[in-house]
Short mmCIF file of C-alpha atoms in Angstrom, two decimals:
data_model
loop_
_atom_site.label_atom_id
_atom_site.label_comp_id
_atom_site.label_asym_id
_atom_site.label_seq_id
_atom_site.Cartn_x
_atom_site.Cartn_y
_atom_site.Cartn_z
CA MET A 1 -108.03 107.88 62.35
CA SER A 2 -106.51 104.59 63.49
CA GLY A 3 -103.57 102.46 62.37
CA LYS A 4 -99.92 102.10 63.22
CA ILE A 5 -97.45 103.82 60.92
CA ALA A 6 -93.66 103.67 61.02
CA ILE A 7 -91.65 106.45 59.41
CA ILE A 8 -88.09 105.49 58.54
CA GLY A 9 -85.86 108.56 58.44
CA ALA A 10 -85.86 111.53 60.83
CA GLY A 11 -84.69 114.38 58.65
CA ILE A 12 -86.89 117.38 57.93
CA VAL A 13 -89.12 115.31 55.61
CA GLY A 14 -89.57 112.37 57.98
CA VAL A 15 -90.17 114.54 61.04
CA CYS A 16 -92.75 116.66 59.22
CA CYS A 17 -94.51 113.48 58.06
CA ALA A 18 -94.54 112.25 61.67
CA VAL A 19 -96.15 115.47 62.90
CA GLU A 20 -98.71 115.50 60.09
CA LEU A 21 -99.77 111.90 60.63
CA ILE A 22 -100.00 112.01 64.41
CA GLU A 23 -102.09 115.17 64.16
CA ARG A 24 -104.39 113.16 61.89
CA GLY A 25 -104.85 110.57 64.62
CA PHE A 26 -102.46 107.81 63.54
CA ASP A 27 -100.24 105.88 65.96
CA VAL A 28 -96.83 106.96 64.65
CA THR A 29 -93.31 105.73 65.33
CA LEU A 30 -90.34 107.63 63.91
CA ILE A 31 -87.15 105.60 63.42
CA ASP A 32 -83.61 106.68 62.59
CA LYS A 33 -80.12 105.55 63.47
CA ASN A 34 -79.36 109.12 64.58
CA ASP A 35 -81.25 111.80 66.47
CA PRO A 36 -83.74 113.85 64.41
CA GLY A 37 -82.20 116.44 62.11
CA LYS A 38 -78.58 115.31 62.48
CA GLU A 39 -77.89 114.35 58.86
CA THR A 40 -78.52 116.45 55.73
CA SER A 41 -81.24 118.47 57.45
CA TYR A 42 -78.61 119.80 59.83
CA GLY A 43 -76.09 120.87 57.23
CA ASN A 44 -78.02 123.18 54.92
CA ALA A 45 -78.11 126.98 54.75
CA GLY A 46 -81.48 127.16 56.53
CA VAL A 47 -83.20 128.82 53.56
CA ILE A 48 -86.90 128.43 52.72
CA ALA A 49 -87.12 130.07 49.33
CA ARG A 50 -89.57 130.19 46.44
CA SER A 51 -86.57 130.86 44.19
CA SER A 52 -85.76 127.16 44.65
CA LEU A 53 -88.49 126.38 42.12
CA VAL A 54 -85.81 126.49 39.40
CA PRO A 55 -84.43 122.95 38.97
CA LEU A 56 -80.77 122.19 38.36
CA ASN A 57 -81.60 120.93 34.86
CA HIS A 58 -83.16 124.15 33.63
CA PRO A 59 -82.79 124.88 29.89
CA GLY A 60 -79.91 127.29 30.53
CA ILE A 61 -77.71 124.39 31.63
CA TRP A 62 -76.85 123.65 27.99
CA LYS A 63 -74.91 126.91 27.65
CA SER A 64 -73.10 126.25 30.93
CA LEU A 65 -72.34 122.60 30.18
CA PRO A 66 -68.91 123.07 28.51
CA LYS A 67 -67.66 125.03 31.52
CA LEU A 68 -69.20 122.63 34.04
CA LEU A 69 -67.61 119.63 32.33
CA ARG A 70 -64.16 121.07 33.05
CA ASN A 71 -64.91 120.04 36.63
CA LYS A 72 -63.29 123.11 38.17
CA ALA A 73 -66.33 125.24 39.07
CA THR A 74 -66.88 125.90 42.76
CA SER A 75 -70.64 125.61 42.28
CA PHE A 76 -70.50 122.20 40.57
CA ARG A 77 -68.11 119.25 40.70
CA TYR A 78 -68.56 115.64 39.65
CA ASN A 79 -66.88 112.28 39.89
CA PRO A 80 -66.34 111.03 36.30
CA TYR A 81 -66.52 107.41 37.46
CA PHE A 82 -69.87 108.02 39.13
CA LEU A 83 -71.35 109.58 35.99
CA ALA A 84 -69.92 106.78 33.84
CA ALA A 85 -71.62 104.24 36.09
CA ASN A 86 -74.89 106.20 36.01
CA THR A 87 -75.23 107.22 32.37
CA ASN A 88 -78.94 106.43 32.40
CA TRP A 89 -79.55 108.96 35.18
CA THR A 90 -77.41 111.58 33.43
CA ALA A 91 -79.22 111.09 30.11
CA LYS A 92 -82.63 111.45 31.76
CA PHE A 93 -81.46 114.46 33.76
CA LEU A 94 -80.37 116.28 30.59
CA LYS A 95 -83.45 115.12 28.68
CA HIS A 96 -85.59 117.15 31.08
CA ALA A 97 -83.57 120.33 30.41
CA ASN A 98 -86.13 121.78 27.99
CA ASP A 99 -88.72 124.54 28.20
CA LYS A 100 -91.76 122.27 28.51
CA ASP A 101 -90.37 120.12 31.33
CA PHE A 102 -88.93 123.18 33.05
CA LEU A 103 -92.35 124.83 33.19
CA TYR A 104 -93.98 121.67 34.53
CA THR A 105 -91.33 121.10 37.20
CA ALA A 106 -91.06 124.75 38.24
CA THR A 107 -94.84 125.00 38.66
CA ALA A 108 -94.97 121.79 40.71
CA LEU A 109 -92.07 122.87 42.92
CA ASP A 110 -93.50 126.35 43.39
CA ASN A 111 -96.78 124.87 44.59
CA LEU A 112 -94.92 122.55 46.94
CA ILE A 113 -92.70 125.32 48.32
CA LYS A 114 -95.63 127.67 48.92
CA LEU A 115 -97.51 124.90 50.71
CA SER A 116 -94.40 124.12 52.79
CA THR A 117 -93.89 127.77 53.71
CA ASP A 118 -97.48 127.97 54.97
CA LYS A 119 -96.96 124.80 57.03
CA HIS A 120 -93.66 126.11 58.43
CA GLU A 121 -95.48 129.28 59.50
CA GLN A 122 -98.25 127.28 61.18
CA SER A 123 -95.74 125.12 63.05
CA ALA A 124 -93.68 128.13 64.07
CA SER A 125 -96.79 129.75 65.50
CA LYS A 126 -97.72 126.64 67.50
CA LEU A 127 -94.21 126.31 68.93
CA ASP A 128 -93.58 130.03 69.57
CA LEU A 129 -90.77 129.99 67.01
CA ALA A 130 -92.13 132.61 64.62
CA GLU A 131 -89.76 135.31 65.85
CA LYS A 132 -86.77 133.08 65.12
CA PHE A 133 -87.56 132.99 61.39
CA ASN A 134 -85.61 135.61 59.47
CA LYS A 135 -87.94 137.28 56.96
CA LYS A 136 -85.35 139.53 55.28
CA GLY A 137 -85.06 137.34 52.18
CA TRP A 138 -81.72 136.49 50.60
CA PHE A 139 -79.38 137.93 47.98
CA TYR A 140 -78.09 136.59 44.67
CA LEU A 141 -74.90 138.59 44.18
CA TYR A 142 -72.97 139.15 40.95
CA ARG A 143 -69.39 140.35 40.73
CA THR A 144 -69.71 141.51 37.11
CA ASP A 145 -72.42 143.09 35.01
CA ASP A 146 -71.91 140.33 32.45
CA ALA A 147 -72.78 137.62 35.00
CA PHE A 148 -75.91 139.54 35.94
CA ARG A 149 -76.95 139.75 32.28
CA ARG A 150 -76.37 136.01 31.81
CA ALA A 151 -78.86 135.37 34.63
CA LYS A 152 -81.65 137.22 32.80
CA ASN A 153 -83.66 134.07 32.06
CA LEU A 154 -83.46 133.03 35.70
CA HIS A 155 -84.69 136.43 36.84
CA ASN A 156 -87.48 136.30 34.26
CA SER A 157 -88.60 132.99 35.73
CA TYR A 158 -88.98 134.63 39.12
CA GLN A 159 -91.10 137.36 37.58
CA GLN A 160 -93.19 134.75 35.78
CA TYR A 161 -94.05 133.17 39.14
CA ASN A 162 -94.62 136.54 40.85
CA ILE A 163 -91.71 136.16 43.24
CA LYS A 164 -90.95 139.48 44.89
CA THR A 165 -87.50 140.71 43.92
CA GLU A 166 -85.50 143.90 43.78
CA ILE A 167 -82.55 144.59 41.48
CA MET A 168 -79.72 146.17 43.46
CA ASP A 169 -76.69 148.19 42.46
CA GLN A 170 -73.48 148.21 44.48
CA ASP A 171 -74.61 151.04 46.74
CA ARG A 172 -77.89 149.29 47.58
CA ILE A 173 -76.09 146.02 48.38
CA PHE A 174 -73.70 147.83 50.72
CA GLU A 175 -76.57 149.76 52.31
CA LEU A 176 -78.38 146.54 53.25
CA GLU A 177 -75.31 144.42 54.06
CA PRO A 178 -72.49 146.83 55.02
CA SER A 179 -70.19 144.02 56.18
CA LEU A 180 -69.82 142.75 52.61
CA THR A 181 -66.89 144.05 50.60
CA THR A 182 -67.54 146.06 47.46
CA ILE A 183 -66.70 143.28 44.98
CA PHE A 184 -70.33 142.89 43.89
CA ASN A 185 -71.61 145.12 41.10
CA LYS A 186 -75.17 143.83 40.96
CA GLY A 187 -77.56 141.86 43.06
CA LEU A 188 -81.05 140.43 43.15
CA TRP A 189 -82.86 140.62 46.48
CA ILE A 190 -85.28 137.68 46.60
CA GLN A 191 -87.78 138.79 49.17
CA ASP A 192 -90.13 135.77 49.22
CA THR A 193 -87.68 133.91 51.45
CA TYR A 194 -87.40 132.87 55.07
CA SER A 195 -84.29 131.56 56.79
CA TYR A 196 -83.52 129.90 60.09
CA SER A 197 -80.22 130.23 61.92
CA ASP A 198 -80.11 126.66 63.25
CA PRO A 199 -81.87 124.27 60.83
CA GLY A 200 -80.95 121.16 62.83
CA ALA A 201 -82.50 122.68 65.95
CA LEU A 202 -85.70 123.46 64.05
CA VAL A 203 -86.04 119.80 63.06
CA SER A 204 -85.40 118.85 66.68
CA ALA A 205 -88.13 121.26 67.82
CA TYR A 206 -90.60 119.66 65.41
CA ALA A 207 -89.55 116.23 66.71
CA ASP A 208 -90.10 117.34 70.31
CA TYR A 209 -93.56 118.57 69.34
CA PHE A 210 -94.25 115.17 67.77
CA LYS A 211 -93.28 113.47 71.04
CA SER A 212 -95.49 115.85 73.02
CA LEU A 213 -98.44 114.61 70.97
CA GLY A 214 -97.72 111.02 71.98
CA GLY A 215 -95.39 110.04 69.15
CA THR A 216 -92.61 107.51 69.63
CA ILE A 217 -89.03 107.99 68.46
CA ILE A 218 -86.75 104.96 68.23
CA LYS A 219 -83.04 105.45 67.67
CA SER A 220 -82.09 102.35 65.75
CA PHE A 221 -80.78 101.10 62.44
CA VAL A 222 -83.49 99.35 60.42
CA GLN A 223 -81.92 96.01 59.54
CA GLY A 224 -84.86 94.77 57.51
CA LEU A 225 -88.46 95.22 56.51
CA GLU A 226 -90.70 92.20 55.96
CA LYS A 227 -94.12 92.27 54.28
CA VAL A 228 -96.70 90.25 56.16
CA ASP A 229 -100.40 89.64 55.50
CA GLN A 230 -101.50 92.76 57.38
CA GLY A 231 -98.71 95.31 57.32
CA TYR A 232 -95.00 94.99 57.98
CA HIS A 233 -92.44 93.74 60.46
CA LEU A 234 -89.51 96.11 60.98
CA ILE A 235 -86.35 94.39 62.16
CA LEU A 236 -84.49 96.81 64.41
CA ASN A 237 -81.30 96.45 66.44
CA GLN A 238 -82.95 94.88 69.47
CA GLN A 239 -86.61 94.41 68.58
CA ARG A 240 -89.19 93.69 65.91
CA LEU A 241 -91.94 96.23 65.33
CA LYS A 242 -95.30 95.39 63.75
CA VAL A 243 -97.03 98.22 61.90
CA ASP A 244 -99.82 98.59 59.35
CA GLN A 245 -98.06 101.02 57.03
CA VAL A 246 -94.55 102.34 56.42
CA VAL A 247 -93.29 105.71 55.17
CA VAL A 248 -89.77 105.72 53.69
CA ALA A 249 -88.13 109.13 54.14
CA LEU A 250 -84.53 107.94 54.08
CA GLY A 251 -82.97 110.56 51.85
CA PRO A 252 -79.87 109.19 50.10
CA TRP A 253 -80.24 105.80 51.84
CA ALA A 254 -83.64 105.18 50.21
CA LYS A 255 -82.08 103.82 47.02
CA ASP A 256 -80.43 100.83 48.70
CA PHE A 257 -83.32 100.30 51.12
CA LEU A 258 -85.99 100.11 48.43
CA ARG A 259 -83.93 97.76 46.29
CA ASN A 260 -84.93 95.04 48.76
CA PHE A 261 -88.53 95.48 47.55
CA GLY A 262 -87.56 95.28 43.91
CA TYR A 263 -87.65 99.02 43.26
CA GLN A 264 -84.78 100.49 41.26
CA VAL A 265 -85.01 104.17 42.19
CA PRO A 266 -82.87 106.40 39.91
CA LEU A 267 -81.32 108.56 42.60
CA ALA A 268 -78.12 110.52 42.22
CA PHE A 269 -76.51 112.48 45.00
CA GLU A 270 -75.80 116.19 45.27
CA ARG A 271 -73.20 116.13 47.98
CA GLY A 272 -72.55 119.39 49.79
CA TYR A 273 -70.02 120.66 52.32
CA HIS A 274 -70.13 123.35 54.97
CA LEU A 275 -67.97 125.03 57.57
CA ASN A 276 -69.06 127.42 60.31
CA TYR A 277 -66.91 130.45 61.11
CA THR A 278 -66.72 132.99 63.89
CA THR A 279 -67.20 136.63 63.01
CA SER A 280 -66.29 139.88 64.70
CA SER A 281 -68.99 141.85 66.49
CA ASN A 282 -68.80 144.67 63.94
CA HIS A 283 -69.00 142.38 60.88
CA GLN A 284 -72.31 140.54 60.63
CA LEU A 285 -74.66 139.31 57.92
CA THR A 286 -78.38 139.88 58.42
CA ARG A 287 -79.53 137.36 55.79
CA PRO A 288 -78.10 134.55 53.59
CA VAL A 289 -76.21 135.63 50.46
CA TYR A 290 -75.36 133.61 47.36
CA ASP A 291 -72.23 134.61 45.49
CA VAL A 292 -73.21 133.33 42.04
CA GLU A 293 -69.73 133.44 40.48
CA GLY A 294 -68.07 132.36 43.71
CA GLY A 295 -70.38 129.33 43.87
CA TYR A 296 -71.14 129.37 47.60
CA VAL A 297 -73.71 130.60 50.12
CA LEU A 298 -72.92 132.45 53.34
CA ALA A 299 -75.70 132.24 55.91
CA PRO A 300 -75.87 133.78 59.39
CA MET A 301 -76.07 130.97 61.92
CA LYS A 302 -76.24 130.66 65.66
CA GLY A 303 -72.72 131.47 66.80
CA GLY A 304 -71.33 132.67 63.47
CA VAL A 305 -71.63 132.32 59.70
CA ARG A 306 -72.00 129.11 57.68
CA LEU A 307 -70.25 128.64 54.35
CA THR A 308 -72.01 126.07 52.16
CA THR A 309 -70.85 124.75 48.81
CA GLY A 310 -72.70 123.93 45.63
CA VAL A 311 -73.11 120.45 44.17
CA GLU A 312 -70.71 117.51 44.02
CA LEU A 313 -72.21 114.64 42.00
CA THR A 314 -70.79 111.37 43.28
CA SER A 315 -71.84 108.35 45.31
CA HIS A 316 -73.13 109.31 48.75
CA ASP A 317 -70.52 107.14 50.50
CA ALA A 318 -67.51 108.28 48.46
CA PRO A 319 -64.54 109.68 50.43
CA PRO A 320 -64.67 113.45 51.08
CA ASN A 321 -63.09 115.75 48.52
CA TYR A 322 -62.39 119.09 50.16
CA LYS A 323 -61.19 120.92 47.03
CA GLN A 324 -64.62 122.44 46.47
CA ILE A 325 -65.02 123.97 49.91
CA LYS A 326 -61.40 125.15 49.96
CA ALA A 327 -62.06 127.04 46.73
CA ALA A 328 -65.33 128.37 48.17
CA GLU A 329 -63.54 129.64 51.27
CA ILE A 330 -61.03 131.57 49.16
CA SER A 331 -63.87 133.24 47.26
CA ALA A 332 -65.89 133.89 50.43
CA ARG A 333 -62.99 135.66 52.14
CA GLU A 334 -62.95 138.09 49.23
CA ALA A 335 -66.54 139.01 50.06
CA PHE A 336 -66.76 138.85 53.85
CA PRO A 337 -64.22 138.92 56.73
CA LEU A 338 -64.52 135.35 57.98
CA LYS A 339 -62.50 134.50 61.08
CA LYS A 340 -61.62 131.02 62.35
CA PRO A 341 -63.54 127.86 61.44
CA LEU A 342 -65.52 126.42 64.34
CA GLU A 343 -64.88 122.82 63.24
CA GLU A 344 -61.69 120.92 62.55
CA LYS A 345 -62.95 119.60 59.22
CA PRO A 346 -65.86 120.41 56.90
CA TRP A 347 -69.25 118.77 57.36
CA LEU A 348 -70.46 116.63 54.44
CA GLY A 349 -73.98 115.58 53.50
CA SER A 350 -75.73 113.97 50.52
CA ARG A 351 -78.85 115.33 48.87
CA PRO A 352 -80.78 112.73 46.81
CA THR A 353 -81.91 113.88 43.37
CA LEU A 354 -84.16 112.29 40.76
CA PRO A 355 -83.63 112.96 37.03
CA ASP A 356 -86.50 115.46 36.79
CA CYS A 357 -85.58 117.24 40.07
CA ARG A 358 -88.98 116.55 41.61
CA PRO A 359 -89.37 114.38 44.72
CA ILE A 360 -91.42 111.20 44.88
CA ILE A 361 -94.43 111.64 47.17
CA GLY A 362 -96.98 108.85 47.31
CA SER A 363 -97.45 105.10 47.48
CA ALA A 364 -95.02 102.59 46.05
CA PRO A 365 -96.49 101.14 42.82
CA ARG A 366 -96.78 97.53 44.03
CA HIS A 367 -97.33 98.20 47.75
CA ASN A 368 -100.24 100.48 48.57
CA ASP A 369 -99.26 100.47 52.26
CA LEU A 370 -95.65 101.47 51.56
CA TRP A 371 -95.33 105.23 51.15
CA LEU A 372 -92.42 107.18 49.68
CA ALA A 373 -91.21 110.67 50.52
CA ILE A 374 -87.80 110.78 48.84
CA GLY A 375 -85.66 112.66 46.32
CA HIS A 376 -85.91 116.22 47.64
CA GLN A 377 -82.49 117.19 46.24
CA HIS A 378 -81.06 120.31 47.91
CA ILE A 379 -84.42 121.85 48.84
CA GLY A 380 -85.75 119.52 51.52
CA PHE A 381 -85.94 122.39 54.00
CA SER A 382 -88.19 124.27 51.55
CA THR A 383 -90.36 121.27 50.65
CA GLY A 384 -90.54 118.98 53.71
CA PRO A 385 -93.73 120.28 55.37
CA GLY A 386 -95.61 120.36 52.06
CA THR A 387 -94.53 116.81 51.33
CA ALA A 388 -95.98 115.77 54.69
CA SER A 389 -99.26 117.53 53.94
CA ILE A 390 -99.63 115.73 50.60
CA LEU A 391 -98.71 112.35 52.08
CA GLY A 392 -101.04 112.81 55.05
CA ALA A 393 -103.96 113.47 52.71
CA LEU A 394 -103.15 110.47 50.50
CA ILE A 395 -102.79 108.09 53.44
CA SER A 396 -106.09 109.38 54.85
CA GLY A 397 -107.87 108.86 51.53
CA GLU A 398 -108.35 112.59 50.93
CA ASN A 399 -107.59 114.88 48.01
CA PRO A 400 -104.14 116.46 48.45
CA PRO A 401 -103.96 120.24 49.00
CA ILE A 402 -102.09 120.66 45.70
CA ASP A 403 -101.78 118.58 42.53
CA ALA A 404 -99.76 115.51 43.53
CA LYS A 405 -99.45 114.00 40.04
CA PRO A 406 -96.02 115.55 39.32
CA PHE A 407 -94.65 113.63 42.33
CA ARG A 408 -96.02 110.16 41.59
CA ALA A 409 -93.56 107.28 41.94
CA GLU A 410 -94.74 105.63 38.72
CA ARG A 411 -92.86 108.12 36.57
CA PHE A 412 -89.64 106.28 37.48
CA ILE A 413 -90.45 102.96 39.17
CA SER A 414 -93.02 100.23 38.59
#
């Protein structure tokens, strides 16, 4: 396969696209203003989970909406001014919170996550990283029996999609994770889950593999993109680059970038915070755990434990608001003996989300040589390799490995 392709964005999605396309024989250049995996792909909990098939706008959100609108939940915060300025996105987001759309989205995401997990496994085998993947699953933990009962529909969804789970009582939770305190009455062990203790390093390893295959990585801000008769000119900091095709994998920055081509992409931003903490040698976690009522995830990481927050809906460049992670830390210390933070201030990243909670994977409607891999919300780590596999097939003129129709750009832009 011949042709020069530039991929703009070196997060997990962009890097996986670069690997996929160079393995297919394309001449590929990966471009980002930062090193690979240093933005949102660095800051997640490192979880690759089929349980992520459940979108944020599942039908159960209607019962939770009055509480969420109080804007005090640790799992969900929002900027009222952002929502007021994006009422169209909010209306579409809630419009999809019905049984029919849920089933369509969950099925599409499940297919994408399973494909991505297979691709992660293949890459890990090639790079001798398989032993670094934690295959112990992760826990959804409930402090009260009532909270566990309220999650019945969620648990039923996992059964519907044949996700391996185990219901745990307090003794079973403590047996498997003895460093947790006994504040949790119930738990659900989601076993169809991998995790990685240094997600940024995994992206870097994929990028190094891409370079070993002859790929080029340019660290530069893309100042402009010009359509020419045969392909594109990319205007970089100190050079112009001529390519035949372009893949946009810019995460939250895709919205502004694509506006230059006349595309109004309805992206909102699930911002998230994290802090890493040291732990004592006799208090360790062996897998990620999600405190459902506490609204945070604790994940074992290289050098300690990472505390990650839920969602903050606001503009991706808004000033940090540390109230959410401060509340999460208070709750987390009730569950696990965290020691000192390893950073002076929390890390902050933005996760781009479309109204139906499915990414866009495919060509731009009016530019068949401009490809989009955007809108992966908070599950880019679980969906990046599968996205690359779909895009590689489409660019090569082949049938994708799974149904790509749910991810077409035309559902939102024309």
